[in-house]
Amino acid sequence: MAQISNLKFAPKPMNTKRHLLTLLLLICASPTFAQTSPAAQAARQYRQQHEHEIINEYTRLLSIPNVASDMPNIRRNAALITEMLERRGVKTRLLELPDIPPVVFGEINTPGATRTLIFYAHYDGQPVEPAKWVGGDPFKPTLRSASLEAGGKDIPFPAKGQPFDPEWRLYARSTGDDKAPVITICTALDAMRANNITPQANLKFFFEGEEEAGSPHLPQYAEKYRDLLKADAWLICDGPVDQTRRQQINFGARGVTGLEVTVYGPRRELHSGHYGNWAPNPALMLAKLLSSMKDDDGRVLIKGYYDGIAPLTATEKRALAEAPDNDALLRKELGLGWTEGSGKKLLELINLPSLNIRGFVSSSVGATARNVVPSTATASIDIRLVKGLEQSHAVDLVIAHIRAQGYHVVEAEPDDATRLQYPKIAKVRREGGYNASKTSMDLPIAQAVIAAVESARGKAVKLPTSGGSVPLYIFTDYLQTPCIGVPIANHDNNQHSANENMRLQNLWDGIETMAALLTMK
């Protein structure tokens, strides 16, 4: 892989009057706050002058399929991102493991710097079902006048010289999760170089290629390249901002694991008239088993599930109290007549572990429904973890609960002897995952990140943890480095679903946020 010299920033004479006028115009242009970050101001001016080039580069990246298991296209993504970084003067290389999606790694060494920051994003995306996407092609970036839910229509990309409406949406897989940080970082570097703005820290970039597959090889990358990954902080550029569209800063992430449970009825499907009321129905059995795991208000009833959960600190409690209460807004947006949690806010509840039924299958429904007693029923469960609940222990607790409901638990398909011996059988398949992670909001580096972000975006929403899961434990627990999340996507970006999208104003804001972070002291 070709490498080029480090990014150089040489000062040049400045027209003081013109510079002051530009700053004044940029400050007044903001509808909500006055920026104090020169880098963010320069990024805004640069973006306004180069929107077409930015979108063209973004759509080029979005056009490459990026499911982690598709190695040829994953490598195309990595090659393009390498090219993008190198054009900005970033010393770039691929970190490799055999037959594994590579990590795109870049460096900018700043003479005299006393701090090193690593920016993390991932370039792989969730699997796609093209038939569920409006237009049928998740990798054909499509511009729409608004979100589809708001009646947005397909519109052509404007000709050069014509403006982009900041409320337009760009639709394609990974627009928000997680190729947006790559283009915003690259554009921020362009703006810095164009305005002779120098980084204050050594900068590293770590763009992973299998995060959406659970980052199974991230520990191996961390071990193999431990010395290369030394830093004062990891900045995680993944996820959505607050529902109010205010910038959000996350100081932790829930872990995640899962399991699949299958219960058994007759060896084959039976006529419901001939055998109903006699043959046990596994769909009903599984429904009852699942309902025993949570009460009507969503609290997990599994014994020991909440034992040992790390309590919130005083700083974290204060941050939650200061955060916006978006619950009423979200209920209206999502058409929810009620929510779980005994009246607690969403932001409070994501600091607790969850147990979610993400899918349930038994026989058929709709046009293919048949009058049968099903032979099996299967549920897929995901568990979101917090500090104090480790992934394997969480699954152990669920399995113990299944046994307590009278089930014989197996790991493989039961044979005839097992079926005849035990009235109720549950096959449990464990999944991988990772534990939760958290960084203290009181650390000096945490306060520095807050100051940098707020200098560009105004008062930020600061959360002890994000609701989603990112394998931060590798960085905080294994590499012993603080991790702080600075997401940029719109909250309604259809993350992980069909018709994923990015609101253009979020992209523009992200460029300014990254510029402020790239130049933080």
XYZ file of C-alpha atoms in Angstrom:
521
model
C 0.000 0.000 0.000
C 1.426 3.334 -1.024
C 2.239 5.751 1.775
C 2.795 9.455 1.447
C 4.238 12.036 3.778
C 2.388 13.395 6.776
C -0.118 16.185 6.378
C 1.710 19.528 6.408
C 0.223 22.832 7.454
C 2.397 25.813 6.594
C 1.173 29.262 7.698
C 0.669 31.878 5.003
C -0.019 35.605 5.097
C -3.615 36.432 6.026
C -5.791 39.347 4.971
C -6.874 40.401 8.467
C -9.897 42.500 7.474
C -11.226 39.836 5.161
C -10.593 37.177 7.785
C -12.524 39.087 10.450
C -15.422 39.726 8.081
C -15.565 36.025 7.202
C -15.632 35.076 10.865
C -18.448 37.535 11.562
C -20.542 36.208 8.695
C -19.993 32.627 9.770
C -20.983 33.372 13.356
C -24.129 35.210 12.305
C -25.065 32.456 9.873
C -25.786 29.984 12.664
C -29.474 29.959 13.594
C -28.965 28.646 17.117
C -25.560 29.529 18.500
C -22.323 31.375 17.878
C -19.389 29.118 17.097
C -16.111 29.705 18.886
C -14.114 27.044 17.032
C -12.124 28.553 14.135
C -11.809 25.078 12.620
C -15.588 24.560 12.674
C -16.117 27.988 11.139
C -13.598 27.210 8.410
C -15.263 23.830 7.833
C -18.639 25.488 7.341
C -17.255 27.969 4.837
C -15.371 25.230 2.989
C -18.425 22.965 2.887
C -20.634 25.738 1.510
C -18.176 26.157 -1.346
C -17.701 22.434 -2.079
C -21.025 20.711 -1.426
C -21.155 19.060 -4.839
C -17.663 17.586 -4.514
C -18.487 16.315 -1.014
C -21.702 14.615 -2.109
C -20.043 13.128 -5.188
C -17.330 11.531 -3.073
C -19.881 10.364 -0.513
C -22.115 8.701 -3.123
C -19.107 7.015 -4.690
C -18.317 5.407 -1.336
C -21.968 4.506 -0.693
C -22.228 2.775 -4.085
C -19.915 -0.057 -3.043
C -21.710 -2.970 -1.315
C -20.302 -3.432 2.177
C -21.603 -6.535 3.949
C -18.686 -7.905 5.979
C -18.936 -11.403 4.481
C -18.535 -10.028 0.933
C -14.739 -9.852 0.926
C -14.223 -8.609 -2.648
C -16.472 -5.581 -2.075
C -15.176 -5.052 1.464
C -11.710 -4.710 -0.021
C -13.036 -2.280 -2.626
C -14.351 -0.158 0.240
C -11.036 -0.337 2.061
C -9.118 0.601 -1.085
C -11.305 3.632 -1.742
C -11.084 4.862 1.861
C -7.311 4.429 1.741
C -7.233 6.533 -1.406
C -9.451 9.182 0.219
C -7.197 9.477 3.263
C -3.985 9.534 1.269
C -5.285 12.380 -0.891
C -5.588 14.361 2.375
C -1.967 13.666 3.260
C -2.744 10.963 5.806
C -0.111 8.241 6.155
C -2.271 5.185 5.527
C -1.946 1.410 5.704
C -4.179 -1.649 5.969
C -4.049 -3.642 9.175
C -4.517 -7.271 8.184
C -5.510 -10.638 9.582
C -5.816 -13.656 7.239
C -9.136 -13.727 5.359
C -10.602 -11.017 7.604
C -11.930 -7.581 6.560
C -8.975 -5.208 6.906
C -8.824 -2.165 9.135
C -7.981 1.062 7.325
C -5.476 2.816 9.581
C -4.151 6.345 9.133
C -1.851 8.730 10.993
C -1.059 12.416 11.136
C 1.919 13.125 13.371
C 1.961 16.648 14.788
C 5.374 17.994 15.897
C 5.386 18.844 19.598
C 1.992 17.247 20.288
C 1.496 15.820 23.767
C -1.786 14.018 23.084
C -2.868 11.314 20.626
C -6.477 10.827 19.525
C -7.859 7.871 17.564
C -11.016 8.357 15.492
C -13.046 5.166 15.094
C -15.695 4.398 12.488
C -16.675 1.310 10.521
C -17.176 0.999 6.788
C -19.179 -2.240 6.720
C -22.965 -2.207 6.912
C -25.890 -4.385 7.880
C -27.078 -7.054 5.418
C -29.710 -5.858 2.955
C -33.011 -7.131 1.572
C -33.308 -5.164 -1.687
C -37.030 -5.890 -2.058
C -37.717 -3.928 1.124
C -35.952 -0.819 -0.167
C -37.946 1.765 -2.091
C -36.309 1.629 -5.508
C -34.947 -1.860 -4.876
C -31.215 -1.027 -4.778
C -29.624 -0.238 -1.392
C -26.348 0.686 -3.069
C -27.735 3.205 -5.523
C -27.665 6.483 -3.573
C -30.967 8.282 -4.028
C -31.746 11.882 -3.108
C -35.209 12.591 -1.705
C -36.963 15.817 -0.771
C -37.653 14.602 2.786
C -37.860 11.326 4.666
C -40.100 8.715 3.074
C -42.225 8.750 6.215
C -42.809 12.479 5.680
C -43.761 11.980 2.026
C -40.323 12.587 0.528
C -40.061 12.165 -3.249
C -37.153 11.183 -5.461
C -35.370 14.246 -6.806
C -32.392 14.593 -9.146
C -29.036 15.590 -7.756
C -28.718 19.329 -8.412
C -26.460 20.543 -11.175
C -23.186 22.102 -10.162
C -23.791 25.610 -8.906
C -27.284 24.785 -7.657
C -27.755 24.502 -3.871
C -28.579 21.457 -1.757
C -31.504 21.840 0.620
C -30.211 20.838 4.080
C -33.491 18.992 4.775
C -33.040 16.673 1.800
C -32.260 13.028 2.610
C -29.680 10.812 0.932
C -30.799 7.165 0.908
C -28.406 4.190 0.724
C -27.051 1.509 3.018
C -24.557 2.943 5.530
C -25.392 6.584 4.865
C -25.680 7.069 8.616
C -24.207 3.830 9.939
C -21.356 4.339 9.358
C -19.789 5.842 6.239
C -20.809 9.396 7.129
C -17.936 9.845 9.621
C -15.425 8.863 6.941
C -16.555 11.596 4.556
C -16.957 14.198 7.319
C -13.440 13.560 8.625
C -11.990 13.765 5.122
C -13.866 17.003 4.400
C -12.793 18.510 7.729
C -9.165 17.742 6.821
C -9.717 19.478 3.471
C -11.062 22.549 5.233
C -8.173 22.614 7.684
C -5.587 22.397 4.932
C -7.349 25.039 2.837
C -7.287 27.420 5.820
C -3.843 26.508 7.195
C -5.308 25.232 10.463
C -2.928 22.917 12.281
C -3.863 19.893 14.405
C -2.855 20.211 18.032
C -2.662 16.465 18.707
C -1.310 13.431 16.942
C -4.222 11.940 15.009
C -4.952 8.332 14.155
C -7.838 6.841 12.206
C -9.184 3.310 12.686
C -11.898 2.315 10.225
C -13.143 -1.233 10.867
C -14.682 -3.589 8.301
C -16.801 -5.998 10.344
C -18.490 -4.044 13.135
C -21.954 -4.987 11.913
C -20.888 -8.632 12.097
C -20.148 -8.180 15.814
C -16.445 -7.209 15.538
C -15.392 -10.819 16.230
C -11.753 -10.158 15.337
C -11.319 -6.777 16.972
C -9.551 -8.342 20.009
C -7.021 -9.936 17.651
C -6.411 -6.610 15.914
C -5.964 -4.931 19.291
C -3.432 -7.571 20.362
C -1.466 -7.637 17.117
C -1.279 -3.856 16.777
C -1.302 -2.878 20.459
C 1.686 -0.501 20.173
C 0.239 1.174 17.084
C -3.074 1.790 18.868
C -1.703 3.611 21.903
C -3.590 6.859 22.450
C -5.048 9.196 25.055
C -8.608 8.609 23.853
C -10.708 6.857 21.232
C -13.401 9.005 19.659
C -16.221 6.777 18.426
C -17.962 8.375 15.448
C -20.923 6.024 15.231
C -24.634 6.395 15.942
C -27.323 9.113 15.967
C -27.532 12.488 17.673
C -30.299 13.391 20.115
C -33.881 13.346 18.833
C -33.963 17.146 19.255
C -31.101 17.248 16.711
C -28.755 18.606 19.359
C -25.258 17.163 19.293
C -24.869 14.204 21.621
C -21.792 12.921 23.447
C -21.820 9.372 24.836
C -19.454 8.126 27.516
C -20.303 4.466 27.270
C -22.098 1.822 25.282
C -24.184 -1.141 26.254
C -22.795 -4.546 25.461
C -24.754 -7.098 23.513
C -25.285 -10.826 23.299
C -28.117 -13.089 22.240
C -29.588 -16.522 22.010
C -32.086 -18.491 19.959
C -34.669 -20.693 21.667
C -36.593 -23.491 19.923
C -39.355 -25.510 21.607
C -40.877 -28.677 20.254
C -44.323 -30.143 19.670
C -45.142 -33.116 17.421
C -42.459 -34.487 15.116
C -44.432 -33.139 12.136
C -47.223 -30.591 11.701
C -50.659 -32.046 12.494
C -54.166 -31.273 11.312
C -55.586 -28.847 13.904
C -59.041 -30.406 13.684
C -57.907 -33.977 14.188
C -55.224 -33.245 16.807
C -55.997 -29.824 18.273
C -56.722 -29.894 22.053
C -54.480 -32.965 22.276
C -51.074 -32.357 20.675
C -49.130 -29.608 22.529
C -48.732 -26.450 20.463
C -45.118 -25.194 20.540
C -46.102 -21.687 19.427
C -48.285 -21.297 22.510
C -45.678 -22.970 24.710
C -42.989 -20.561 23.554
C -45.277 -17.543 23.889
C -45.920 -18.512 27.530
C -42.225 -19.096 28.145
C -41.307 -15.686 26.734
C -44.063 -13.936 28.654
C -42.670 -15.400 31.879
C -39.424 -13.496 31.303
C -40.867 -9.965 31.624
C -43.763 -8.346 33.447
C -46.408 -6.164 31.823
C -44.278 -3.064 32.338
C -41.185 -4.482 30.712
C -39.150 -5.344 33.809
C -37.152 -8.553 33.374
C -38.343 -11.216 35.821
C -35.365 -13.555 35.415
C -33.788 -14.209 38.809
C -30.574 -12.237 39.382
C -30.851 -10.210 36.170
C -30.302 -6.851 37.854
C -27.912 -8.030 40.572
C -24.562 -6.234 40.628
C -25.487 -3.474 38.159
C -23.059 -0.559 38.569
C -24.929 2.508 39.920
C -24.810 5.869 38.169
C -22.404 8.460 39.537
C -23.515 11.900 40.676
C -22.160 13.426 37.454
C -24.052 10.902 35.348
C -27.294 11.505 37.227
C -26.885 15.248 36.723
C -26.257 14.769 32.991
C -29.444 12.716 32.646
C -31.431 15.332 34.547
C -30.165 18.032 32.166
C -30.851 16.010 29.004
C -33.974 16.780 26.947
C -37.124 14.770 27.677
C -38.028 13.533 24.203
C -40.420 10.768 25.226
C -43.665 12.529 24.254
C -42.170 13.513 20.906
C -41.035 9.955 20.250
C -44.374 8.418 21.239
C -46.088 10.644 18.699
C -43.491 9.956 16.005
C -43.678 6.196 16.553
C -47.432 5.927 17.179
C -47.049 4.514 20.684
C -49.994 4.741 23.074
C -47.837 3.594 26.001
C -44.253 2.759 26.876
C -42.596 0.400 29.313
C -40.646 1.377 32.394
C -43.204 2.501 34.999
C -43.017 6.083 33.834
C -39.231 6.285 33.629
C -37.698 8.177 30.702
C -36.033 6.440 27.776
C -32.660 7.914 28.778
C -32.973 6.380 32.238
C -33.995 2.976 30.917
C -31.059 2.562 28.530
C -28.832 2.500 31.605
C -30.408 -0.841 32.532
C -29.964 -4.207 30.807
C -32.698 -5.194 28.391
C -34.132 -8.417 27.021
C -35.712 -8.072 23.585
C -37.644 -10.559 21.450
C -36.348 -9.670 18.013
C -38.219 -12.355 16.120
C -40.646 -15.277 16.485
C -41.292 -18.006 13.919
C -43.761 -20.902 13.952
C -45.419 -22.383 10.891
C -47.097 -19.745 8.659
C -49.361 -16.688 8.665
C -51.195 -14.609 6.077
C -51.904 -16.141 2.691
C -49.845 -19.262 3.497
C -51.479 -19.945 6.890
C -52.675 -23.539 7.269
C -54.908 -25.241 9.849
C -52.132 -27.093 11.639
C -50.576 -27.629 15.020
C -46.958 -26.466 14.392
C -44.082 -28.819 15.048
C -41.645 -26.182 16.401
C -41.479 -22.566 17.437
C -38.331 -20.448 17.558
C -37.618 -17.076 19.134
C -34.527 -14.924 18.654
C -33.533 -12.853 21.693
C -31.029 -10.052 22.063
C -29.730 -8.850 25.413
C -28.295 -5.370 25.934
C -25.749 -5.342 28.744
C -24.581 -2.675 31.189
C -21.612 -2.599 33.546
C -22.107 -5.315 36.128
C -23.835 -7.845 33.834
C -21.358 -9.890 31.804
C -22.444 -11.470 28.519
C -22.061 -15.180 29.295
C -23.595 -14.748 32.744
C -26.650 -13.037 31.228
C -27.278 -16.016 28.938
C -26.704 -18.408 31.840
C -29.454 -16.596 33.775
C -31.889 -16.941 30.866
C -31.138 -20.655 30.507
C -31.614 -21.157 34.241
C -34.989 -19.432 33.937
C -36.008 -21.725 31.060
C -35.136 -24.749 33.180
C -37.122 -23.318 36.080
C -40.192 -23.289 33.812
C -39.927 -27.080 33.470
C -37.911 -27.330 30.250
C -35.128 -29.774 29.522
C -32.483 -27.661 27.763
C -30.425 -29.106 24.908
C -27.836 -27.633 22.547
C -28.589 -29.825 19.527
C -31.683 -31.204 17.829
C -33.319 -33.667 20.239
C -33.424 -37.322 19.207
C -36.455 -39.616 19.576
C -35.402 -40.897 22.992
C -35.068 -37.354 24.341
C -38.441 -36.332 22.895
C -40.187 -39.226 24.583
C -38.405 -38.767 27.916
C -39.028 -35.040 28.494
C -42.457 -33.343 28.202
C -40.962 -29.943 27.441
C -37.722 -29.476 25.508
C -35.961 -26.227 24.594
C -32.950 -26.059 22.328
C -30.814 -23.001 23.116
C -28.193 -21.683 20.728
C -25.857 -19.113 22.267
C -24.512 -16.188 20.263
C -21.322 -14.225 20.692
C -21.182 -10.647 21.860
C -19.269 -8.311 24.119
C -19.584 -6.538 27.424
C -20.614 -2.990 28.207
C -18.064 -0.206 28.517
C -17.999 3.147 30.230
C -15.673 6.158 30.551
C -15.877 8.632 33.410
C -17.407 11.955 32.418
C -15.122 13.627 34.974
C -11.809 12.759 33.271
C -9.786 15.710 31.893
C -9.903 14.182 28.398
C -13.683 13.880 28.674
C -13.962 17.543 29.604
C -11.676 18.456 26.701
C -13.879 16.586 24.232
C -16.989 18.255 25.635
C -15.363 21.688 25.250
C -14.310 20.959 21.659
C -17.716 19.640 20.594
C -19.625 22.471 22.252
C -17.343 25.045 20.627
C -18.704 23.834 17.295
C -22.221 22.669 18.060
C -23.380 24.538 21.141
C -24.693 22.888 24.306
C -24.456 19.125 23.865
C -26.578 16.334 25.300
C -24.228 14.269 27.470
C -25.201 10.678 28.232
C -23.518 8.111 30.513
C -24.186 5.429 27.904
C -25.759 5.040 24.488
C -28.622 2.672 23.886
C -26.851 0.896 21.054
C -23.865 -1.401 21.338
C -20.321 -0.799 20.145
C -17.389 -3.024 21.209
C -15.766 -0.268 23.250
C -14.655 -2.725 25.917
C -11.719 -3.633 23.670
C -10.464 -0.080 24.005
C -11.451 0.713 27.600
C -10.786 -2.648 29.250
C -8.158 -4.266 27.039
C -6.193 -1.254 25.782
C -6.986 0.746 28.937
C -7.921 3.870 26.964
C -10.935 6.170 27.493
C -13.633 6.009 24.809
C -16.055 8.813 24.025
C -18.811 8.651 21.430
C -19.496 11.628 19.173
C -22.253 10.517 16.746
C -23.500 12.607 13.827
C -26.396 10.759 12.102
C -30.029 11.882 12.347
C -32.035 9.881 14.882
C -34.569 8.795 12.233
C -32.007 7.399 9.790
C -33.574 3.890 9.736
C -30.384 2.453 11.183
C -30.095 -1.300 10.517
C -33.353 -1.256 8.518
C -34.368 -0.788 4.916
C -34.286 2.750 3.517
C -31.392 3.943 5.657
C -30.794 7.643 5.104
C -28.811 10.705 6.079
C -30.293 14.172 6.502
C -27.923 16.544 4.735
C -27.836 19.057 7.583
C -26.568 16.283 9.852
C -23.789 15.651 7.359
C -22.924 19.348 7.257
C -22.996 19.575 11.055
C -20.803 16.484 11.267
C -18.096 18.131 9.191
C -17.940 21.015 11.671
C -17.955 18.661 14.656
C -15.071 16.635 13.236
C -13.102 19.777 12.445
C -13.394 20.880 16.075
C -12.276 17.461 17.322
C -9.408 17.203 14.849
C -8.008 20.466 16.205
C -8.771 20.070 19.926
C -5.910 20.756 22.307
